[in-house]
Coordinates of C-alpha atoms and ligand atoms in Angstrom, one line a residue:
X1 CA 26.4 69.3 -4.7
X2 CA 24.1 70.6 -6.8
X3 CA 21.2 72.8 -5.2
X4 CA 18.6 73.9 -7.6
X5 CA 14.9 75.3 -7.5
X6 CA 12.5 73.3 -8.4
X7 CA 9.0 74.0 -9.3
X8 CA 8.2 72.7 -5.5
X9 CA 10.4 75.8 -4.2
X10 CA 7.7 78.8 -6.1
X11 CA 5.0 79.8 -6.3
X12 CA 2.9 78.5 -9.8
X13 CA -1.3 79.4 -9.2
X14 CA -2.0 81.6 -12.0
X15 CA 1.4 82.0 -13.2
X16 CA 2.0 81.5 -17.6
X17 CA 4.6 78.8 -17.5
X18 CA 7.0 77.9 -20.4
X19 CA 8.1 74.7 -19.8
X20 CA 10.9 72.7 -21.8
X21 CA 10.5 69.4 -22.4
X22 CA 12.4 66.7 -24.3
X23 CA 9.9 65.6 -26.8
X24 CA 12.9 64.4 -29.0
X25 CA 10.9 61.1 -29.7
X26 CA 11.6 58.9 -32.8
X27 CA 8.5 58.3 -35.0
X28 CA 8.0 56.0 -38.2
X29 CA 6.4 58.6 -40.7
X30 CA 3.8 60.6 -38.7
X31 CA 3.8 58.2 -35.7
X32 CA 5.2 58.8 -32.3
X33 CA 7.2 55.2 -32.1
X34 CA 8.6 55.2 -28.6
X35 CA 6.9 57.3 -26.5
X36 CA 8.8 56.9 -23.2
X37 CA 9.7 60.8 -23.2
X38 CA 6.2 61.7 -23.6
X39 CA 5.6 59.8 -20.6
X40 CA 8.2 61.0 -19.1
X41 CA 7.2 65.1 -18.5
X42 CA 3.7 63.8 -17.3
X43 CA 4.5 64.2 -13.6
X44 CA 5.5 67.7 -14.1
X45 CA 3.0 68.5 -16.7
X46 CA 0.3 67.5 -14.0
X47 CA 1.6 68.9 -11.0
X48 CA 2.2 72.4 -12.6
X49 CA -1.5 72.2 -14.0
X50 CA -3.2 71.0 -11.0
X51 CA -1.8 73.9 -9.0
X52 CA -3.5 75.9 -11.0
X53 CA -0.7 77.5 -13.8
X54 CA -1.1 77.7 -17.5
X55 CA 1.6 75.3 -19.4
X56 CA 2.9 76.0 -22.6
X57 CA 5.2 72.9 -23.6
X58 CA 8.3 73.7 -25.8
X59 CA 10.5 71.1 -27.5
X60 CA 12.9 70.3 -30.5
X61 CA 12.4 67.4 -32.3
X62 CA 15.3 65.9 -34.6
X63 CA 17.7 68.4 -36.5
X64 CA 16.0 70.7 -38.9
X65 CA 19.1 73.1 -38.6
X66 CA 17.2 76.5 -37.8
X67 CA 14.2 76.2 -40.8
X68 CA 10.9 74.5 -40.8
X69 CA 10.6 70.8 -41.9
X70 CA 7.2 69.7 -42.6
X71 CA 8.2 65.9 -41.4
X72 CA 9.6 67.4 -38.0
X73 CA 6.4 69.4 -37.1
X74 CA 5.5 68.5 -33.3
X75 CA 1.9 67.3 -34.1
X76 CA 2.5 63.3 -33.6
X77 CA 3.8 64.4 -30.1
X78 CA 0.8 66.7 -29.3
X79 CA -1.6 64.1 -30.6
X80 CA 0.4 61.7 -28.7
X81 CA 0.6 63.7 -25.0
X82 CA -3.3 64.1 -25.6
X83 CA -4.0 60.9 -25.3
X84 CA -1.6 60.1 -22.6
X85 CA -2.9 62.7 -20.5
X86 CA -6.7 62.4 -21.5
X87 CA -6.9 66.2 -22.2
X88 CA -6.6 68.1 -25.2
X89 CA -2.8 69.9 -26.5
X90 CA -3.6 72.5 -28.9
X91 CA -0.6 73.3 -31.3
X92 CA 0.6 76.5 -32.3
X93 CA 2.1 76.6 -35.5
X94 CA 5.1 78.8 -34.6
X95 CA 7.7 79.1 -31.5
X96 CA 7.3 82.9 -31.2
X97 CA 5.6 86.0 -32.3
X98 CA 2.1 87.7 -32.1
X99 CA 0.0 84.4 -32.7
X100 CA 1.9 82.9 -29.6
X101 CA 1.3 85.9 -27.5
X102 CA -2.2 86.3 -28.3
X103 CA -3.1 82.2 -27.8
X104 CA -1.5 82.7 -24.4
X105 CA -2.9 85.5 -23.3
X106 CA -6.3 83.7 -23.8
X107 CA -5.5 80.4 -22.1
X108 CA -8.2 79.1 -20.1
X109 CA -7.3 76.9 -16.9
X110 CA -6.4 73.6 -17.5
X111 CA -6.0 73.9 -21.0
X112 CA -2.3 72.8 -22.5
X113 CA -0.1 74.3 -25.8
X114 CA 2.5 72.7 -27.4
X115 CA 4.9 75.2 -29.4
X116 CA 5.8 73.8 -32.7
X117 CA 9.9 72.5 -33.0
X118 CA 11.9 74.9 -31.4
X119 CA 14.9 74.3 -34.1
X120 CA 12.9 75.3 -37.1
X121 CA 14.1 78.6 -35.6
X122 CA 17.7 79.9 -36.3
X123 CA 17.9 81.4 -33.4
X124 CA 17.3 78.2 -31.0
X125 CA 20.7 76.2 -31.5
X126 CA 22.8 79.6 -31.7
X127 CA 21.3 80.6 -28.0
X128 CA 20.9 84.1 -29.7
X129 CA 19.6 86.3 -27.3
X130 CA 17.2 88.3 -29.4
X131 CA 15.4 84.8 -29.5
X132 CA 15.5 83.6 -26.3
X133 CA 14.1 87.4 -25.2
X134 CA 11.0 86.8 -27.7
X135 CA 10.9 83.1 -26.6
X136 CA 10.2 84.3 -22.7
X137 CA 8.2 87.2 -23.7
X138 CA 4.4 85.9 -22.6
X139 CA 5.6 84.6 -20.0
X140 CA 6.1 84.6 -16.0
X141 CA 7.7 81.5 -15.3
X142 CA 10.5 78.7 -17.1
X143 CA 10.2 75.6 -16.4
X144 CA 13.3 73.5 -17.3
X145 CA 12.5 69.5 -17.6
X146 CA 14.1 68.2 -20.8
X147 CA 17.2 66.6 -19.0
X148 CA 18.2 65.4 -22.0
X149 CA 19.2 68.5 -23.8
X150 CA 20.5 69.9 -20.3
X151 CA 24.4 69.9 -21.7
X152 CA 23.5 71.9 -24.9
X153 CA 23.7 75.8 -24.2
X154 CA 20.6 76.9 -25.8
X155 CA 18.0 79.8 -26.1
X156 CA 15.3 77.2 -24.7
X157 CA 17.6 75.7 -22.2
X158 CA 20.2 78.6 -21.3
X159 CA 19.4 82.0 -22.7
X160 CA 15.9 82.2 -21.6
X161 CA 16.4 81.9 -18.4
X162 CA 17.8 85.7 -18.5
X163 CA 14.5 86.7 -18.7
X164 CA 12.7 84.4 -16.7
X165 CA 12.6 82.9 -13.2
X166 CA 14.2 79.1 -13.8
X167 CA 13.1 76.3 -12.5
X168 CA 13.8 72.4 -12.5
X169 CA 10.8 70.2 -13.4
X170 CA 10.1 67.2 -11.5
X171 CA 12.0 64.9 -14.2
X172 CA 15.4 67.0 -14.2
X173 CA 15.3 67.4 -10.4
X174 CA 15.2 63.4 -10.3
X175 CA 17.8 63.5 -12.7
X176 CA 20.2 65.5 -10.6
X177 CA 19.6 63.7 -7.3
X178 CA 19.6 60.3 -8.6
X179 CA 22.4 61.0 -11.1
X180 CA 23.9 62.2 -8.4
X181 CA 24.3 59.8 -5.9
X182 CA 27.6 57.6 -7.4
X183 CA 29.1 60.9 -7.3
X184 CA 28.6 61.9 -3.3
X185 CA 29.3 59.8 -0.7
X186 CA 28.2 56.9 -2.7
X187 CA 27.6 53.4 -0.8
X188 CA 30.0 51.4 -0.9
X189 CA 31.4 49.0 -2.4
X190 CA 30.4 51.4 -5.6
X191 CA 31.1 49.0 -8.9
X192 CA 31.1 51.4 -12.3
X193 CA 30.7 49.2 -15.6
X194 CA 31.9 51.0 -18.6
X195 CA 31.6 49.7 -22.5
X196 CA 30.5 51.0 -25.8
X197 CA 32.6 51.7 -28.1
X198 CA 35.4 53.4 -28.2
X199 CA 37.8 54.8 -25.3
X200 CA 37.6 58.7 -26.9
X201 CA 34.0 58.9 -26.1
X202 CA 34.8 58.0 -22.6
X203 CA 38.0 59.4 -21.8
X204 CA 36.5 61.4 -18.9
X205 CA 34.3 59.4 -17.6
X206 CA 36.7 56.5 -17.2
X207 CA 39.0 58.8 -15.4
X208 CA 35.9 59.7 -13.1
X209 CA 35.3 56.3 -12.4
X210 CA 38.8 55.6 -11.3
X211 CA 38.6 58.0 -8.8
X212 CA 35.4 57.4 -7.4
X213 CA 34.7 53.2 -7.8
X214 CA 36.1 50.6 -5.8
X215 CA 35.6 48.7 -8.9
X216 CA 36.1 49.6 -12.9
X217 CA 34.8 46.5 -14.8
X218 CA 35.4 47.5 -18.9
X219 CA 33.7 45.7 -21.8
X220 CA 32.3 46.4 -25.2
X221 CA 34.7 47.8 -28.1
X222 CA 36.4 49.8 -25.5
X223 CA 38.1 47.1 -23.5
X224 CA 39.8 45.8 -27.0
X225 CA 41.8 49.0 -26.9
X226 CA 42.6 48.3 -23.5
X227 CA 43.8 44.5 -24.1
X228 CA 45.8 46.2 -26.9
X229 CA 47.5 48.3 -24.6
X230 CA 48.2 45.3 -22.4
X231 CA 50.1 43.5 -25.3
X232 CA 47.7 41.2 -26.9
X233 CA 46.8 41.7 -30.7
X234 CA 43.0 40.9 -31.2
X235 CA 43.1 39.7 -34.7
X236 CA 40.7 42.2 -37.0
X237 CA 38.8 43.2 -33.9
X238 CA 37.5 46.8 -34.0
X239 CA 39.8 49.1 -31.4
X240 CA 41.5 52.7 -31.3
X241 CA 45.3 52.3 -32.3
X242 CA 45.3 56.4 -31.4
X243 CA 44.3 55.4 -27.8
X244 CA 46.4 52.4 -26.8
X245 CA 48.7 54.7 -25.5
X246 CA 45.3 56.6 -23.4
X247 CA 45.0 53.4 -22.6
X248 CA 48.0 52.2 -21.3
X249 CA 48.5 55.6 -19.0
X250 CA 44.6 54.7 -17.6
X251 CA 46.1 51.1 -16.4
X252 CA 49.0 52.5 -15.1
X253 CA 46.6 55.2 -13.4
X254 CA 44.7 52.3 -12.0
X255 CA 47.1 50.6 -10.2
X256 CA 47.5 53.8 -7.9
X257 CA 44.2 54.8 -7.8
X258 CA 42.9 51.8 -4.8
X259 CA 40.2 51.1 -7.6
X260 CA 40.3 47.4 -9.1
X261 CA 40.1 47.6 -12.5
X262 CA 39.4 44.3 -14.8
X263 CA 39.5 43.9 -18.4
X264 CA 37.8 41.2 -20.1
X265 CA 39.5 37.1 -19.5
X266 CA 37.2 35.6 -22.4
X267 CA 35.6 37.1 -25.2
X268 CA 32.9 36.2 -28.2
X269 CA 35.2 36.0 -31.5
X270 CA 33.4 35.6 -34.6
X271 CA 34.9 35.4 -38.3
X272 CA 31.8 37.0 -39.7
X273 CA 29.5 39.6 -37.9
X274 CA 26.0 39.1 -38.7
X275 CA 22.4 37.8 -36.7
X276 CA 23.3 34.1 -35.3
X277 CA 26.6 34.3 -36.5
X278 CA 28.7 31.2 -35.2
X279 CA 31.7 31.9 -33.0
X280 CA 34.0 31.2 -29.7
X281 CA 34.5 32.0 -26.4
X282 CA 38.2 32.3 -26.6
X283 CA 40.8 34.6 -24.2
X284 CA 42.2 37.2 -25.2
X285 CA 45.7 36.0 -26.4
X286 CA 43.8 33.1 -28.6
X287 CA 42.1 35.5 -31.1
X288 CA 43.2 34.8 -34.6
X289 CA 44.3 36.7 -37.3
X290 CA 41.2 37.9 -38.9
X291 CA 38.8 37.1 -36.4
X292 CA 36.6 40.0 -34.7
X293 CA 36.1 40.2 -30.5
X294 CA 32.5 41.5 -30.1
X295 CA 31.2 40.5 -26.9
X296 CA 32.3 39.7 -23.2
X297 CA 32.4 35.8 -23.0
X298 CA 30.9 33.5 -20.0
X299 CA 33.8 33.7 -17.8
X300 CA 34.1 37.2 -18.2
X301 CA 30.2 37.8 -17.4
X302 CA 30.5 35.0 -13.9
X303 CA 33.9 37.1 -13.2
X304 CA 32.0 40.5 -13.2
X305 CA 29.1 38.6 -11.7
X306 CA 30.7 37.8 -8.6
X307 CA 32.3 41.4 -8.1
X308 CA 28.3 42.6 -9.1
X309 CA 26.8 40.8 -6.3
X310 CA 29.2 42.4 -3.6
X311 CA 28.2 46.0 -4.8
X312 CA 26.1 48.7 -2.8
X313 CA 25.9 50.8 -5.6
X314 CA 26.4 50.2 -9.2
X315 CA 27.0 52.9 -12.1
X316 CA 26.2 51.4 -15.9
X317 CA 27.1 53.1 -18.8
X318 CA 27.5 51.4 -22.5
X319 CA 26.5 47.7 -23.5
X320 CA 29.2 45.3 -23.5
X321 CA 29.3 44.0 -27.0
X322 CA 27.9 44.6 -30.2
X323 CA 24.0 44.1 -29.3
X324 CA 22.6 45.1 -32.0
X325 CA 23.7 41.6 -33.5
X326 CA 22.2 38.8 -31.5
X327 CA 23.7 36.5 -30.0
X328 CA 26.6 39.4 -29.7
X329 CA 23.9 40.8 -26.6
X330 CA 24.2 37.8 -24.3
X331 CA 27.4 39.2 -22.4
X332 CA 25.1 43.0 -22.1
X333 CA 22.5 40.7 -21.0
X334 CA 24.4 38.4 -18.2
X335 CA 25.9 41.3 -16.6
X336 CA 21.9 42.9 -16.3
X337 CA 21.5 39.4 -14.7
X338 CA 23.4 40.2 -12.4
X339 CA 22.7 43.6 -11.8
X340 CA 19.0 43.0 -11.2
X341 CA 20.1 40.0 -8.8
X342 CA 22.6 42.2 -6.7
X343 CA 19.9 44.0 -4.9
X344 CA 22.5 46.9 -5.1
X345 CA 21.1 50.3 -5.9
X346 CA 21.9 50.6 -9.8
X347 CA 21.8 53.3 -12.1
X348 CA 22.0 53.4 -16.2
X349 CA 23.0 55.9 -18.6
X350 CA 24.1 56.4 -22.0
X351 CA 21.7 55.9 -25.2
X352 CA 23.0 52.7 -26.4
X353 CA 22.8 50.5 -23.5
X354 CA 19.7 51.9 -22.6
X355 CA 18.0 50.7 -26.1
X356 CA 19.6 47.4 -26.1
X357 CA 18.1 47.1 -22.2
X358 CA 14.8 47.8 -23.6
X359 CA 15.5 45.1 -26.7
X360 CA 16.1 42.4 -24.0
X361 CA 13.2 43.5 -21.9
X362 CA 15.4 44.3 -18.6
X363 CA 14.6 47.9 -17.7
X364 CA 12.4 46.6 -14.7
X365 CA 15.8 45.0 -13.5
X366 CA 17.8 48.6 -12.2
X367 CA 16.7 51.1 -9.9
X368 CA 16.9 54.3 -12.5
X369 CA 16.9 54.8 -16.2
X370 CA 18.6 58.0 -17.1
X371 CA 16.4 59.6 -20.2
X372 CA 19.8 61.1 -21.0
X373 CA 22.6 60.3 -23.4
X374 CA 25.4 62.4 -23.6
X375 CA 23.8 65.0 -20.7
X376 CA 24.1 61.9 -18.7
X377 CA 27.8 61.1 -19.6
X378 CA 28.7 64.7 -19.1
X379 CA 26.8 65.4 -15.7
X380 CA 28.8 61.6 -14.7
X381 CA 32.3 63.3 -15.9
X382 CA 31.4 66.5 -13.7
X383 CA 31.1 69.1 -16.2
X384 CA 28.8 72.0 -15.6
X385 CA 25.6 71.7 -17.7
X386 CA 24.3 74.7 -19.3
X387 CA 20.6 73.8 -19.1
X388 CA 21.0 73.4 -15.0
X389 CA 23.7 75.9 -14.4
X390 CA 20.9 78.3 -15.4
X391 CA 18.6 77.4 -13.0
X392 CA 17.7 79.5 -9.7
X393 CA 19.8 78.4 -6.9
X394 CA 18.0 77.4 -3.2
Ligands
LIG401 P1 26.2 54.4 -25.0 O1 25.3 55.1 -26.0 O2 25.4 53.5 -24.1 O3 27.0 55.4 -24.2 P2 28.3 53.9 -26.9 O4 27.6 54.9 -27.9 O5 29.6 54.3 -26.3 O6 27.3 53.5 -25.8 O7 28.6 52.6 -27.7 C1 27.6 51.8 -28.2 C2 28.2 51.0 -29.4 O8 29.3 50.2 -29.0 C3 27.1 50.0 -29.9 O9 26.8 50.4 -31.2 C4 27.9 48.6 -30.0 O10 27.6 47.9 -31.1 C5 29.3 49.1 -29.9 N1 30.2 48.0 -29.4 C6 30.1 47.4 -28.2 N2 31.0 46.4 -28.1 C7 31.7 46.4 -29.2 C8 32.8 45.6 -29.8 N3 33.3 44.6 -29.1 N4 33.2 45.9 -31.0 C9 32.7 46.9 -31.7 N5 31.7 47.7 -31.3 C10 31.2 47.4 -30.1
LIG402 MG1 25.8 55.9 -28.0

């Protein structure tokens, strides 16, 4: 259990707050295009400045490996997080030094900085001490929110926190507790669905799930290695010959663990993979020689279905075919069909699936996004994150 301060546990009137955010937002040129991160640090943003502190937002944004990039400077996002918030951000063009120190000194109440990219510094990615030292230096608080960068051991995430009192944000403390939840004393029945590609990313996490679910449904590239390791061939379908034997230990693993796995009973073949590509809903033994398996077929999305409905609690990482390809996202699509109709409690992670959720206009359909992708992956698997490790404890 997990049992971390969060800016509801101190004291914040008057206090000079560095708060980390995950501003790590994609943008077309100078544009902020997605801005779902952005919106996502508002709660915390307003709640810390409405008690009265002074906030100074830090973030990295892409990888400009430890110099300055002029097309990775944080000004989209600052322009962007003005107008979200109807007040102005006033950027600082470095992350540390005597122009920081100064600007924060004379803060006025209510007012907001935004630090430029945190990783045009070398000292950022290495966690090097020295930096994370200057980094905390004008101020009295951290503030830790960027979940997303919460596995990475970093001066903004980690090392700071040696020199300040560390706090969760209102976005990481959701994180944690709904994140959470599959992991202790989960309702039950609790049904994990696992795809994406390829077994290696997910070694761990399958495991987890094992141990945890009543119920391991497998899709996506991922399950191919799996029907490999069962005995069926698959034609020129993408899977991980170095993992059939993985694979082959995890189904042997299942059949003692009281979970029920299933592996796909139909899948989408195609000859060619490209948009509105013609192909066949075919088992798994029927795949020809040459022929690709990218997507869950029908009886495979009502088999799932069925075992979906039943479910207290459901745990979603990793779409189920290739959905970047349409009509390869119907199978993805089905089984968020029956997600959103199970009434269960549901909870997605994982980068992928979440952006091909958002393509097919279902993220009203779960109960939580997670704004993680591999921090999500590795808080599921049980590892200790750096970026919450460092936090004061209750
Ligand atoms: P997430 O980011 O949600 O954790 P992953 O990164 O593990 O997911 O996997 C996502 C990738 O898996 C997608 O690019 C998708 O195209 C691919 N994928 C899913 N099903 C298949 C398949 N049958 N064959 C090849 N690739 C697949
Ligand atoms: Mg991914």
């Amino acid at each position: 259990m997990i049992n971390k301060k969060s800016i509801e546990d101190v004291e914040v009137t008057g206090k000079k707050v560095l708060m980390r955010s995950d501003f790590n937002v994609p943008l077309d040129g100078s544009r902020v295009r997605d801005d779902t991160r952005i919106r996502a640090a508002v709660p915390t943003i307003e709640s810390l400045i409405g008690r009265g502190a002074r906030v100074v937002l830090a973030s990295h944004l892409g990888r400009p490996g430890g110099e300055p990039k002029p097309e990775l400077k944080m000004d989209p996002v600052a322009e962007r997080l003005a107008h979200i918030l109807s007040r102005p951000v006033h950027k600082i063009e470095t992350v540390v030094g005597p122009e920081v120190k100064k600007r924060v000194a004379e803060m006025q109440e209510g007012e907001l900085l935004l630090l430029e990219n945190l990783r045009f510094e070398k000292g950022e990615e290495k966690n090097d001490p020295e930096f994370a030292r200057q980094l905390a230096e004008p101020f009295d608080l951290f503030v830790n929110d960027a979940f997303g960068t919460a596995h990475r051991a970093h001066a903004s995430t980690a090392g700071v926190a040696s020199y300040l009192p560390a706090v969760a944000g209102l976005l990481m403390k959701k994180e944690i507790e709904e994140l959470s939840r599959c992991l202790n004393d989960p309702a039950r029945p609790l049904t994990a669905i696992l795809g994406g590609a390829k077994v290696s990313d997910k070694l761990n996490i399958i495991r987890r799930f094992l141990e945890l679910a009543d119920n391991l449904l497998l899709g996506g590239g991922m399950a191919n290695t799996f029907l490999v390791a069962n005995g069926f061939t698959l034609g020129n379908s993408f899977y991980e010959e170095e993992m059939v034997k993985e694979a082959a230990e995890l189904l042997a693993e299942s059949e003692e663990s009281g979970c029920c796995l299933l592996l796909p009973v139909d899948l989408a073949v195609t000859e060619e993979l490209k948009p509105g590509a013609s192909f066949k809903n075919l088992s798994p033994e029927e795949v020809d020689e040459g022929a690709k398996a990218v997507d869950i077929g029908p009886e495979t999305v009502a088999l799932f279905g069925d075992i979906i409905t039943d479910a207290a609690m459901i745990v979603w990482n990793g779409p189920l075919g290739v959905f970047e390809v349409p009509p390869f996202d119907r199978g993805t699509a089905g089984v968020a069909a029956a997600v959103a109709g199970s009434g269960a409690y549901s909870v997605v992670g994982g980068g992928d699936l979440v952006a091909a959720l958002e393509g097919l206009g279902l993220t009203d359909k779960v109960s939580f996004i997670s704004t993680g992708g591999g921090a999500t992956l590795e808080f599921w698997e049980g590892k200790e994150l750096p970026g919450i490790a460092a936090l004061l404890d209750k």
